Coordinates of C-alpha atoms in Angstrom, one line a residue:
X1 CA -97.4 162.5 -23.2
X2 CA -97.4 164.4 -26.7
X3 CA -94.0 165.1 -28.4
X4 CA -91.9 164.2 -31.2
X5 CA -88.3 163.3 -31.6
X6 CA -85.2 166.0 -31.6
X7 CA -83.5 166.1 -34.5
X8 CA -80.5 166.9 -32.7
X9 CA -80.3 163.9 -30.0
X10 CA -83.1 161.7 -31.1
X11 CA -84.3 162.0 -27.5
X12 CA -88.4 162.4 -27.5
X13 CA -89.4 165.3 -26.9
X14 CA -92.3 166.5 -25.0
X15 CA -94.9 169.2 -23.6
X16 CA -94.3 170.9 -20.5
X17 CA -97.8 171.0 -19.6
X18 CA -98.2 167.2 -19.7
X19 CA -94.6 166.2 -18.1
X20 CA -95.7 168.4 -15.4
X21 CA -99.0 166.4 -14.8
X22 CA -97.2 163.0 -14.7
X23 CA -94.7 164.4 -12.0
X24 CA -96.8 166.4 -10.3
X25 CA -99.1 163.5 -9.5
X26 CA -96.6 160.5 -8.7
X27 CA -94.6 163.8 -6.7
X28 CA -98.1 164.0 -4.7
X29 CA -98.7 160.6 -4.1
X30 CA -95.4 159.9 -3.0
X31 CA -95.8 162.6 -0.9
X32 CA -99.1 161.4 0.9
X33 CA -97.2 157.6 1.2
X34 CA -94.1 158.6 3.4
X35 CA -94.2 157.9 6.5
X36 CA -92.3 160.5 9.2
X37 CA -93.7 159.8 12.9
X38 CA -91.2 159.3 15.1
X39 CA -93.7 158.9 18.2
X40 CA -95.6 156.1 18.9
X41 CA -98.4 157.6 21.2
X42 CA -100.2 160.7 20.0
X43 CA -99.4 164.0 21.9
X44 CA -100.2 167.5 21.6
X45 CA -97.7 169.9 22.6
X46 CA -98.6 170.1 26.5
X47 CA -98.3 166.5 27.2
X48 CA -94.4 167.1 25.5
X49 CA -93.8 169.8 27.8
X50 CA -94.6 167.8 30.8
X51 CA -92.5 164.6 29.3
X52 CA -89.5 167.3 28.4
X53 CA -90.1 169.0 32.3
X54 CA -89.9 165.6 34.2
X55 CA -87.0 164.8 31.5
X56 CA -85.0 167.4 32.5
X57 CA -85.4 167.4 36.5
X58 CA -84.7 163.7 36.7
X59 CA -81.5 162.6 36.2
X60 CA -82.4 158.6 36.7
X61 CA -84.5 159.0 33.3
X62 CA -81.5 160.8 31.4
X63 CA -78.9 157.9 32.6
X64 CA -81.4 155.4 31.3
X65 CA -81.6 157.2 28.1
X66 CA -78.0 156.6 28.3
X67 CA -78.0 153.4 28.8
X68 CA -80.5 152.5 26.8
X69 CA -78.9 154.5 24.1
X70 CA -75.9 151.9 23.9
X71 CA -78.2 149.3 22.5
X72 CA -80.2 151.5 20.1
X73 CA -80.8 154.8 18.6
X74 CA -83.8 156.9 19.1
X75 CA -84.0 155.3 23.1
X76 CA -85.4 159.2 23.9
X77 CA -88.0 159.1 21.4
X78 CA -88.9 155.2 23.4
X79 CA -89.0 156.2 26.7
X80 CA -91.3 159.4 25.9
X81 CA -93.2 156.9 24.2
X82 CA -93.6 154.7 27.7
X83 CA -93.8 157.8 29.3
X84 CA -97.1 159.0 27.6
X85 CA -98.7 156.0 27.5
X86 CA -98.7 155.5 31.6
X87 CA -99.4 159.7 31.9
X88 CA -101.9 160.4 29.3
X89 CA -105.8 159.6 30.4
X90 CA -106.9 158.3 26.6
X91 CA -103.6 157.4 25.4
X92 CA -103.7 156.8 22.0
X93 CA -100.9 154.4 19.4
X94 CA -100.4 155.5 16.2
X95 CA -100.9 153.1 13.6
X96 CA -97.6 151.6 12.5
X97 CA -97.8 152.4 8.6
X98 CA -97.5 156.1 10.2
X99 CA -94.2 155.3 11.9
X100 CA -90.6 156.3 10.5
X101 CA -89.1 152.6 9.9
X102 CA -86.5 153.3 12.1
X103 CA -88.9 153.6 15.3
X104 CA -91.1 151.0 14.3
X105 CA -89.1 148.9 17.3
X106 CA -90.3 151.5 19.9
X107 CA -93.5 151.2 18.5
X108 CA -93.6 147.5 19.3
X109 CA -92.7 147.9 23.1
X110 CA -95.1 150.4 23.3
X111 CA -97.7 148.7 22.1
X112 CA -96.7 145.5 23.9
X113 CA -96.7 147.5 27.5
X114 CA -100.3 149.1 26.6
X115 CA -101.7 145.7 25.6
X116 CA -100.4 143.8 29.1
X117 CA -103.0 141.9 31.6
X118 CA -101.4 144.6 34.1
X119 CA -101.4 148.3 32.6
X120 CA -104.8 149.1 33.3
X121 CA -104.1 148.9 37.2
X122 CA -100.9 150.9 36.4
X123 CA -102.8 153.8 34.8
X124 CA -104.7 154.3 37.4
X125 CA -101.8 155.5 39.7
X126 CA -100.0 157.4 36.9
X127 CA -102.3 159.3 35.0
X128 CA -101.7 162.5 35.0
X129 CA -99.4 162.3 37.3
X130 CA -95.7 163.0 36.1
X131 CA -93.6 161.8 38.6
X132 CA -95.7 158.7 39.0
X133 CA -95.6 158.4 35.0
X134 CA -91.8 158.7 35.4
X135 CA -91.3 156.1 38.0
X136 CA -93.3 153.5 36.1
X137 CA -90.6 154.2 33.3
X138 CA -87.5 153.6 35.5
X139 CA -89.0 150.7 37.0
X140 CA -89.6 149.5 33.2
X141 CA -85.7 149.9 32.5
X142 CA -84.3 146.4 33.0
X143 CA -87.1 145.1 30.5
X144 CA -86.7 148.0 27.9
X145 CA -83.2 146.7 27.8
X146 CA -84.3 143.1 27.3
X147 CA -86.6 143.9 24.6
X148 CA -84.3 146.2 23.2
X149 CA -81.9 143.2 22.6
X150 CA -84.4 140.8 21.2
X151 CA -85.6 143.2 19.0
X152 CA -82.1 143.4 17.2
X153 CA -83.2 140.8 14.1
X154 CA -86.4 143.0 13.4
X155 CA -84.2 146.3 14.1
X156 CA -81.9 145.0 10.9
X157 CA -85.2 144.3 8.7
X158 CA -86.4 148.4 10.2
X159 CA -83.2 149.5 8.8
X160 CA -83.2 148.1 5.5
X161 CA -87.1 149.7 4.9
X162 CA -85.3 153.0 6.4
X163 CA -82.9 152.7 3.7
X164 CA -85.7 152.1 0.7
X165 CA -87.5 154.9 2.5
X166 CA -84.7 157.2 1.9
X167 CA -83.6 155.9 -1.4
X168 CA -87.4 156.7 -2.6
X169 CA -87.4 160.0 -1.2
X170 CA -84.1 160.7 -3.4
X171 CA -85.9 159.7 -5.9
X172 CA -88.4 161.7 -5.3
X173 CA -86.3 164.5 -5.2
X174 CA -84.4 163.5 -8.3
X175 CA -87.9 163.9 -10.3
X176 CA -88.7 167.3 -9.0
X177 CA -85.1 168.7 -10.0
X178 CA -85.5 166.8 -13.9
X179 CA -88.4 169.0 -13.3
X180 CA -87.3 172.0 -13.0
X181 CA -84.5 171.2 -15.6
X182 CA -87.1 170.4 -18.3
X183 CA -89.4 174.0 -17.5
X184 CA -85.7 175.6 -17.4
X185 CA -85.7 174.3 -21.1
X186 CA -88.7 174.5 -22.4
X187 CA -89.5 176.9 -25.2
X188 CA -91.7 179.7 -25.6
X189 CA -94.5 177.2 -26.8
X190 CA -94.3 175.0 -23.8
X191 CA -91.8 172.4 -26.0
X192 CA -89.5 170.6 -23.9
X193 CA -86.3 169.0 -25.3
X194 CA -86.1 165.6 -25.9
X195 CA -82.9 164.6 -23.3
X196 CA -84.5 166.6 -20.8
X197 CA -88.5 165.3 -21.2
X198 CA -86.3 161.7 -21.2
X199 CA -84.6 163.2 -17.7
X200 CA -88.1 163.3 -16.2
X201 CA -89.7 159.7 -17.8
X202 CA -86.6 158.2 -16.6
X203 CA -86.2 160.2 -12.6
X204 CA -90.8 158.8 -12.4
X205 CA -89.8 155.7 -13.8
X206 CA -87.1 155.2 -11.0
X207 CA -89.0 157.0 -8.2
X208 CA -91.7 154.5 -9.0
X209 CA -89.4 151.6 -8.7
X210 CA -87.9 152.6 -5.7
X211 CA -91.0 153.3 -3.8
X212 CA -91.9 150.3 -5.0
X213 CA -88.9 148.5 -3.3
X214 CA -90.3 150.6 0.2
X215 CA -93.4 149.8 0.3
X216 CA -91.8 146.3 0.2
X217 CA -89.5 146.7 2.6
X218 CA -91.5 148.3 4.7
X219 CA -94.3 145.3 4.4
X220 CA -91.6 142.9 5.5
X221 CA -90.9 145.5 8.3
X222 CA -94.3 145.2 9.6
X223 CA -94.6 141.7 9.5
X224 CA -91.4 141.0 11.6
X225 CA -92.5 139.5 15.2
X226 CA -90.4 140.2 18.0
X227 CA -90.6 136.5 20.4
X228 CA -90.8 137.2 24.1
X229 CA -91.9 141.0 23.6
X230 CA -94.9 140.7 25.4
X231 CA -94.0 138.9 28.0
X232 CA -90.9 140.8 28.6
X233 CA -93.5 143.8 28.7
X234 CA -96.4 142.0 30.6
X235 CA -93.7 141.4 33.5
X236 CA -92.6 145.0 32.8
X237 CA -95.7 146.6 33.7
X238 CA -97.2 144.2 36.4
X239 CA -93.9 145.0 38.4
X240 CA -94.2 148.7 37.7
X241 CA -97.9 148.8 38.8
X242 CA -96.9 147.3 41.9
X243 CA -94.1 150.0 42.6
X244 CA -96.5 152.3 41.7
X245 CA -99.3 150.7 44.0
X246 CA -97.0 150.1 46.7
X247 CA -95.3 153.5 46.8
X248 CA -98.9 155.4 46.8
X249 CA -99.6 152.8 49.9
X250 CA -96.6 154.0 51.9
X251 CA -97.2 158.2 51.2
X252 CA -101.5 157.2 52.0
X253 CA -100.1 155.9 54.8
X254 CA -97.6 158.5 55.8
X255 CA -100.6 161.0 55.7
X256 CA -99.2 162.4 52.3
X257 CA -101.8 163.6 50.1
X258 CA -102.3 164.1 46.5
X259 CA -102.1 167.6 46.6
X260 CA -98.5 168.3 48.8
X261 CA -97.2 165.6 46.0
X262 CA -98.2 167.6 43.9
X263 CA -96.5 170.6 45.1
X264 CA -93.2 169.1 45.5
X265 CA -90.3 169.2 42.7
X266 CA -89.2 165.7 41.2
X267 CA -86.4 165.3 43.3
X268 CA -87.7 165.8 46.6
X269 CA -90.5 164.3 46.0
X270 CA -87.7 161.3 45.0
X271 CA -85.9 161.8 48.0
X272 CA -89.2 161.5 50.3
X273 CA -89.9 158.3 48.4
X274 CA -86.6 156.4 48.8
X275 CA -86.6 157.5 52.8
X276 CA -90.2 156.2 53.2
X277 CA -88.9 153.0 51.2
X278 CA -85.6 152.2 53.2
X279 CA -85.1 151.5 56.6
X280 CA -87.7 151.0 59.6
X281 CA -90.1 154.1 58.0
X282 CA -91.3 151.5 55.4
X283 CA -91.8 148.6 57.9
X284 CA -94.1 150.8 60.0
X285 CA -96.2 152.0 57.0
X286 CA -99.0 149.4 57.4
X287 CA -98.8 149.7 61.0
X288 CA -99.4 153.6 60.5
X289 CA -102.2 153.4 57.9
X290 CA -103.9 150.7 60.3
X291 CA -103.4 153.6 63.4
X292 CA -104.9 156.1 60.9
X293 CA -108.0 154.2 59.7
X294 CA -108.6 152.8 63.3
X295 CA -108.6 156.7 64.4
X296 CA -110.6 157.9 62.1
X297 CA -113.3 155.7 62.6
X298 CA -112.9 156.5 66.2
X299 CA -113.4 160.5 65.2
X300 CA -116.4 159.1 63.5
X301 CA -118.1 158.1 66.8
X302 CA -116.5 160.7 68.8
X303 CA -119.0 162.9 70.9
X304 CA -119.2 165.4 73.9
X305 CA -120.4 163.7 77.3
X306 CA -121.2 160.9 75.4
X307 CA -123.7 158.3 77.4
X308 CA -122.0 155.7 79.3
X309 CA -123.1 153.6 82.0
X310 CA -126.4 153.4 84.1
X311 CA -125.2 154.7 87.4
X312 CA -128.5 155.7 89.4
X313 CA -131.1 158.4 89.2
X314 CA -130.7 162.2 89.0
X315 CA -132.9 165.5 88.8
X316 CA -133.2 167.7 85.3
X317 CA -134.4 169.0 82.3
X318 CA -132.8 166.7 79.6
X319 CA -135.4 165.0 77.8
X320 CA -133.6 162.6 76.4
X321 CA -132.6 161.0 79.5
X322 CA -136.0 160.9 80.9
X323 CA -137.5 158.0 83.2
X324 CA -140.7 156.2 81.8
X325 CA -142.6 156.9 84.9
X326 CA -142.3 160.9 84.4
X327 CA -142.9 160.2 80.7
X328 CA -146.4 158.1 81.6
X329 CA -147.6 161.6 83.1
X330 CA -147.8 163.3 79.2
X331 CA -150.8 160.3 78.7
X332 CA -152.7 161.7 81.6
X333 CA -154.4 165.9 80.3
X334 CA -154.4 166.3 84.1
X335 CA -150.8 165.7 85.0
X336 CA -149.8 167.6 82.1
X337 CA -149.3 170.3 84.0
X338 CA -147.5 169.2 86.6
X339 CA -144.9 167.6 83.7
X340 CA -144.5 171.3 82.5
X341 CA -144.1 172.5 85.9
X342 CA -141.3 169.7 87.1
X343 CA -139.8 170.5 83.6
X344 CA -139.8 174.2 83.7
X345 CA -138.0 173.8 87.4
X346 CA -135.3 171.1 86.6
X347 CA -137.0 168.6 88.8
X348 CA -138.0 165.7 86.3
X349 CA -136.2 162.2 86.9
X350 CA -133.5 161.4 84.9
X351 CA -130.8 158.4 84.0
X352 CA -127.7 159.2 85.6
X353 CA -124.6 158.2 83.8
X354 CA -120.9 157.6 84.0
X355 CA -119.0 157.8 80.3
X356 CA -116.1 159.2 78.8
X357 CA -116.2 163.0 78.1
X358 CA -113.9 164.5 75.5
X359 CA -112.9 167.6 77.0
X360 CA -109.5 168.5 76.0
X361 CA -108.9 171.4 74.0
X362 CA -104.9 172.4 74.8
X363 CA -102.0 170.7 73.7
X364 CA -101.6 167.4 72.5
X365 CA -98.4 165.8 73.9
X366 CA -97.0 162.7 73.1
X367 CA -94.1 161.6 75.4
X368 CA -92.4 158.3 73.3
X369 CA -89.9 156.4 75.1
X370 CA -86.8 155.2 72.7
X371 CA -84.6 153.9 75.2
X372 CA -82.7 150.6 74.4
X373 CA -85.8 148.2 75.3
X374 CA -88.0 149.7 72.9
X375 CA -86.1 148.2 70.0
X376 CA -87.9 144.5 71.2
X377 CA -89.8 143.2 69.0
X378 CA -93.1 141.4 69.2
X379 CA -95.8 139.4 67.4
X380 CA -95.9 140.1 64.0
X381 CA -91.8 141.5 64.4
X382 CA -93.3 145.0 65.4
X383 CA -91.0 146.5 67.7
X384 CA -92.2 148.7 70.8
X385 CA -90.9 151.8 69.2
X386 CA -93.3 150.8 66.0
X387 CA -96.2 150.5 67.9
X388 CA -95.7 153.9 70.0
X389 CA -94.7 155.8 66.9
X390 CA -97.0 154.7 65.1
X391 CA -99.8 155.5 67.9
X392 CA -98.2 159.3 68.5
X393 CA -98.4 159.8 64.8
X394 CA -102.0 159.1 64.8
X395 CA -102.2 161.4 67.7
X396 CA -100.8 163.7 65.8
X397 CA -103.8 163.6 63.3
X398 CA -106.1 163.6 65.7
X399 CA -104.8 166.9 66.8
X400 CA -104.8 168.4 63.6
X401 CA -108.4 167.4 63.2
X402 CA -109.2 169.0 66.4
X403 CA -107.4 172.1 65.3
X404 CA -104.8 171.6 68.2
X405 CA -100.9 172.0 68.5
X406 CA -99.2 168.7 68.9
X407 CA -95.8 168.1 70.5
X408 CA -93.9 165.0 70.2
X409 CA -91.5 164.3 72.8
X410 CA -89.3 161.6 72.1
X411 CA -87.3 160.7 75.7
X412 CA -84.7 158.0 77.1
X413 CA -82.7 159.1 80.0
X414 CA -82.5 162.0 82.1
X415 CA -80.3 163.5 79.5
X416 CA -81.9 162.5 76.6
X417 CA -84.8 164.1 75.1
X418 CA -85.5 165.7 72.0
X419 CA -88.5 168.0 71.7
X420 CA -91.0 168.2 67.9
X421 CA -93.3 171.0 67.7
X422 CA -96.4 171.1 65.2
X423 CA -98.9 174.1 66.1
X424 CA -102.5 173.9 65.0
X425 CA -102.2 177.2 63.0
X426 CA -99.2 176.0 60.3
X427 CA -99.1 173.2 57.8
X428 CA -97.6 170.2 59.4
X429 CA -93.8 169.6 58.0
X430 CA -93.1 166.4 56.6
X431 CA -89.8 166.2 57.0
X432 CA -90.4 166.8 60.8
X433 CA -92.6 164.2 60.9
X434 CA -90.2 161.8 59.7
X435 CA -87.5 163.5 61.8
X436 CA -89.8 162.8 65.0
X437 CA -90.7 159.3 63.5
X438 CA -86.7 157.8 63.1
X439 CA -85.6 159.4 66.3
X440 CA -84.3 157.0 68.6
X441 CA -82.1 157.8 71.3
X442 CA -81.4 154.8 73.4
X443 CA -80.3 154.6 76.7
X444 CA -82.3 154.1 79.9
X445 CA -85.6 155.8 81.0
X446 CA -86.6 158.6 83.1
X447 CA -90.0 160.1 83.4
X448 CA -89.2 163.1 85.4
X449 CA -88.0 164.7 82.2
X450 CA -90.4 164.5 79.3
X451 CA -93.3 165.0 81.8
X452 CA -91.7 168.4 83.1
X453 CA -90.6 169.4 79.6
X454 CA -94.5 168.4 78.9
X455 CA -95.9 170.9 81.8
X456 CA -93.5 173.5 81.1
X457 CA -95.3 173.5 77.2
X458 CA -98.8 173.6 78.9
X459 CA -97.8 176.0 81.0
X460 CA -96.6 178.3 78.2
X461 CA -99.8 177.8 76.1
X462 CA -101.6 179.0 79.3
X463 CA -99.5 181.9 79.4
X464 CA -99.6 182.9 76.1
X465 CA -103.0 181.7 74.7
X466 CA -105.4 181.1 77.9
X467 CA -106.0 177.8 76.9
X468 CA -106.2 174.8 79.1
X469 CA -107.3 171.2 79.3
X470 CA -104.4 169.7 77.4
X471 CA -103.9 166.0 77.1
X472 CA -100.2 164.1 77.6
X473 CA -99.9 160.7 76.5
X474 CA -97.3 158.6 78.2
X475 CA -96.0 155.7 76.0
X476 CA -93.3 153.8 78.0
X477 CA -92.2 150.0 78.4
X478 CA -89.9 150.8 81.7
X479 CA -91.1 151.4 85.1
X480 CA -88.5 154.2 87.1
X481 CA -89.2 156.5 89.9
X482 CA -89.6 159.8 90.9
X483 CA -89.1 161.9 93.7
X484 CA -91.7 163.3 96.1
X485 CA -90.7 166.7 95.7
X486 CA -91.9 166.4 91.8
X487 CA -94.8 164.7 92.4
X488 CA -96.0 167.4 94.4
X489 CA -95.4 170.2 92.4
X490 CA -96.1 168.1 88.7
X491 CA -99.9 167.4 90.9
X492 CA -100.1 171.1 91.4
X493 CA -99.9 171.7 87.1
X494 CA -102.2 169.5 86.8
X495 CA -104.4 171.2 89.1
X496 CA -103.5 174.7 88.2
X497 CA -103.4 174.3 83.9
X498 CA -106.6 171.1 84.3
X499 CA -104.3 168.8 81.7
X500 CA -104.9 165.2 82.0
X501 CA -102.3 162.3 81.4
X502 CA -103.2 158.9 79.5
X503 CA -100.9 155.8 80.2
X504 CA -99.6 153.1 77.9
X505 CA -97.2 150.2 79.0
X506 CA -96.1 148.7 76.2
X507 CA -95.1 145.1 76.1
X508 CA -94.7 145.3 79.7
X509 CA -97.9 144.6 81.7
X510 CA -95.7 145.6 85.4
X511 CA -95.4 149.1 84.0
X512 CA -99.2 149.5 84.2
X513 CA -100.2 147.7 86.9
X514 CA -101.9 148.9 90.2
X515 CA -99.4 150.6 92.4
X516 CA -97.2 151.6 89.5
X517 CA -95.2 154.8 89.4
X518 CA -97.1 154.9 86.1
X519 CA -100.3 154.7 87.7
X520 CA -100.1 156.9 89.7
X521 CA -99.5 160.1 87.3
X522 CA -101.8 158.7 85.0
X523 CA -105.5 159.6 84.7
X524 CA -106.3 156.9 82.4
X525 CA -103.9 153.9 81.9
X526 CA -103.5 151.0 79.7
X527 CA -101.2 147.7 79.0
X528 CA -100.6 146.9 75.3
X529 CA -99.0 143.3 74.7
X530 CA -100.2 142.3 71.5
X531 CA -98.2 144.9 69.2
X532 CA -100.4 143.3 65.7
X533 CA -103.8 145.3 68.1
X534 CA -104.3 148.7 67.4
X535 CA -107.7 148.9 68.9
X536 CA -106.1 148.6 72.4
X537 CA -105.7 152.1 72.1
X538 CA -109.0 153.1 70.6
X539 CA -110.6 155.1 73.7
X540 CA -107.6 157.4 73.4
X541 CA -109.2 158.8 70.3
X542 CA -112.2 159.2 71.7
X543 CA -111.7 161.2 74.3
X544 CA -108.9 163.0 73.2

């Protein structure tokens, strides 16, 4: 840098032109060398709308940002971090030379959950999926704490490079301002005095030094390990996958799909979760999802006058059922003829058969006995009421399927009986599924009751839509009379509105034995013992 010395202070002095080069180029190169990210992952502004939304609408992650708060600052900018990483599809880490020293520690945990054995299997049930992505966060929150707290000793070294960082940027800002001093003084020939071209040798000299001391710092920073992160964070994640995996088992198996998730706001979608979780809902989920898989492959195989068995020989046209012997006459030109003619008058020898025929096309009614004895248990610890739930929910499927209303009627004694509607024509309400699913209303058992209320629905759909051939479903584990007055008129519905009635004695083979009252109101009738079997009802879904 060209100059001479002031006569007046013996400071050097200098060119404006060249003290503005040396300035100007440490000035840009400490500008491309600071470090500002306060995010670990990398995220345009959409995926911070979503993390700000689900933020805001769930008060478990803001009481953990409390919490977590407690131990460290910056806990928001952490648990967006975690919350990206499990909701992007490509998430991506910055590189830690990018990061603000202060949240190099959230980088750390971040990169510690996104390098565990389990996150892969994680990501698949939160990605792109903000509630999901917020649950695997909460369910993170014991461990964030942990590593938090070991993280302390590598948090003091992250302070300390925060510090240089600052210090430098001072200095930094010190050598713009002896800047702007020295073009403040410099004369009309570009001159600058010597104390002020001293000011700016001295503010580059110092801004060098302390950037010097960052980069140092900040080296040290980097080099810090943190014992136990990753296995604090391995456990983090395998635990949260499994939330994750478990909770997307129960709402599968609940007949929730992605899409109404979707649709529902944070907390109810909360709410639904925790019921499903809590109580006798989550020990029937398996049960359920076995019902549901086992009907569906029964729908599968499901066909009108389906062939059954061999019961003689009859006279038709249905070629497919045809004897050998009439087919022999097609090898003979001259018995052609009479093959067309037999054909063309219904007269050709055919199998005869005796199989199941699903016919129905009303009302699907499920009648669920909850009085006191239902509550026993069996193998496996499945109760009576889990089994016939769990079968009437299925039913319930299969009437959606079949584009059919579905009525649950859930029944105890004579007084006792509560009555769920789900027509074919409207989405079926969740919450009245679960409503239908933990009723229970103890007590003893009457039939009478739920079968009238059942014919008196029938009867309406008659009335109102013409429609007939509805199927009732009996599912009891108590025997118990009725009167001959009943029975005469309940056989004259069944007559009149052509319903049929299926029986299932659960856990008590007397209920569904020969000469039963059970018996005789059902159509079709079967005992269920072993409550672990849910193929012992698999006709039902085949002709229903």
């Amino acid at each position: 840098m060209g100059g001479g010395t002031d006569p007046d202070t013996g400071g050097s002095a200098g060119r404006l032109g060249g003290l503005t080069d040396l300035a100007g180029r440490w000035l840009a190169r400490s500008a491309g060398a600071t470090a500002r990210h306060t995010g670990a992952v990398v995220a345009d502004r959409f995926d911070r709308i979503a993390w700000r939304d689900t933020y805001e609408q769930s008060a478990a992650l803001r009481e953990l940002a409390d919490d977590l708060g407690v131990r460290q600052p910056h806990t928001d900018d952490l648990l967006s971090d975690a919350f990206l990483a499990a909701y992007k599809a490509a998430p991506r880490l910055r590189e830690a030379t990018e990061m603000t020293p202060t949240h190099l520690v959230n980088h750390r945990i971040v990169t510690a959950l996104l390098e565990s054995p389990d996150f892969a299997e994680l990501h698949r049930e939160t990605v792109g999926d903000p509630y999901a992505a917020a649950m695997a966060v909460l369910a993170q929150g014991s461990a964030l704490r942990r590593m938090l707290d070991d993280s302390r000793p590598a948090r003091d070294r992250d302070e300390r490079a925060e510090r240089a960082r600052r210090e430098a940027e001072d200095a930094a800002d010190a050598v713009a301002e002896a800047l702007r001093q020295a073009a403040d003084e410099a004369g009309e020939d570009g001159t600058v005095p010597g104390p002020a071209a001293d000011a700016v040798r001295r503010a580059v000299q110092e801004a060098e030094a302390a950037q010097a001391r960052a980069a140092s710092e900040a080296a040290r920073s980097l080099a810090v390990a943190v014992p136990g992160i990753r296995a604090a964070a391995s456990g983090a994640v395998a635990r949260s996958a499994s939330a994750a995996r478990e909770e997307a088992a129960l709402m599968r198996a609940w007949g929730v799909g992605p899409g109404e998730l979707e649709r529902m706001a944070f907390d109810e979608r909360a709410r639904l979760a925790e019921r499903l979780r809590t109580g006798r809902l989550a020990e029937w989920a398996e049960l359920i999802g076995r019902f549901r898989q086992m009907a569906d492959g029964q729908r599968a195989r499901k066909v009108e006058n389906a062939t059954g068995e061999l019961i003689g020989v009859t006279l038709g046209d249905d070629l497919s059922r045809v004897v050998p012997s009439e087919l022999a006459h097609l090898g003979l030109p001259e018995l052609r003829a009479v093959f067309a003619a037999r054909y063309a008058a219904r007269e050709l020898m055919l199998y005869d058969s005796q199989g199941e025929q699903a016919t129905g096309r009303g009302a699907v009614i499920a009648c669920v006995d909850t009085s006191h004895s239902m509550y026993e248990a069996g193998p496996g610890g499945i109760t009576r009421e889990a089994w016939a739930k769990a079968c009437a929910l299925a039913l319930l499927d299969q009437a959606r399927h079949a584009g059919r209303d579905f009525v649950g009627i859930v029944f105890s004694a004579a007084d006792r009986l509560r009555v769920f509607r789900f027509p074919a024509g409207r989405p079926a309400d969740f919450t009245r599924t679960l409503d239908f699913a933990e009723t229970f209303l103890g007590g003893g058992t009457s039939y009478q009751r739920p079968l009238s209320a059942a014919g008196e629905l029938l009867e309406e759909e008659f009335n109102d839509a013409a429609r007939t051939r509805g199927d009732i479903v009996m599912l009891t584990d108590d025997d118990c009379g009725v009167t001959e007055a009943w029975m005469r008129s309940w056989n004259e519905a069944k007559r009149r509105l052509g319903f049929r009635v299926f029986g299932v004695g659960i856990g008590a083979p007397r209920v569904a034995a020969a000469g039963s009252v059970l018996a005789a109101l059902c159509d079709n009738l079967r005992s269920v013992e072993d409550f672990t079997d849910v193929h012992a009802a698999a006709d039902l879904f085949r002709v229903i």
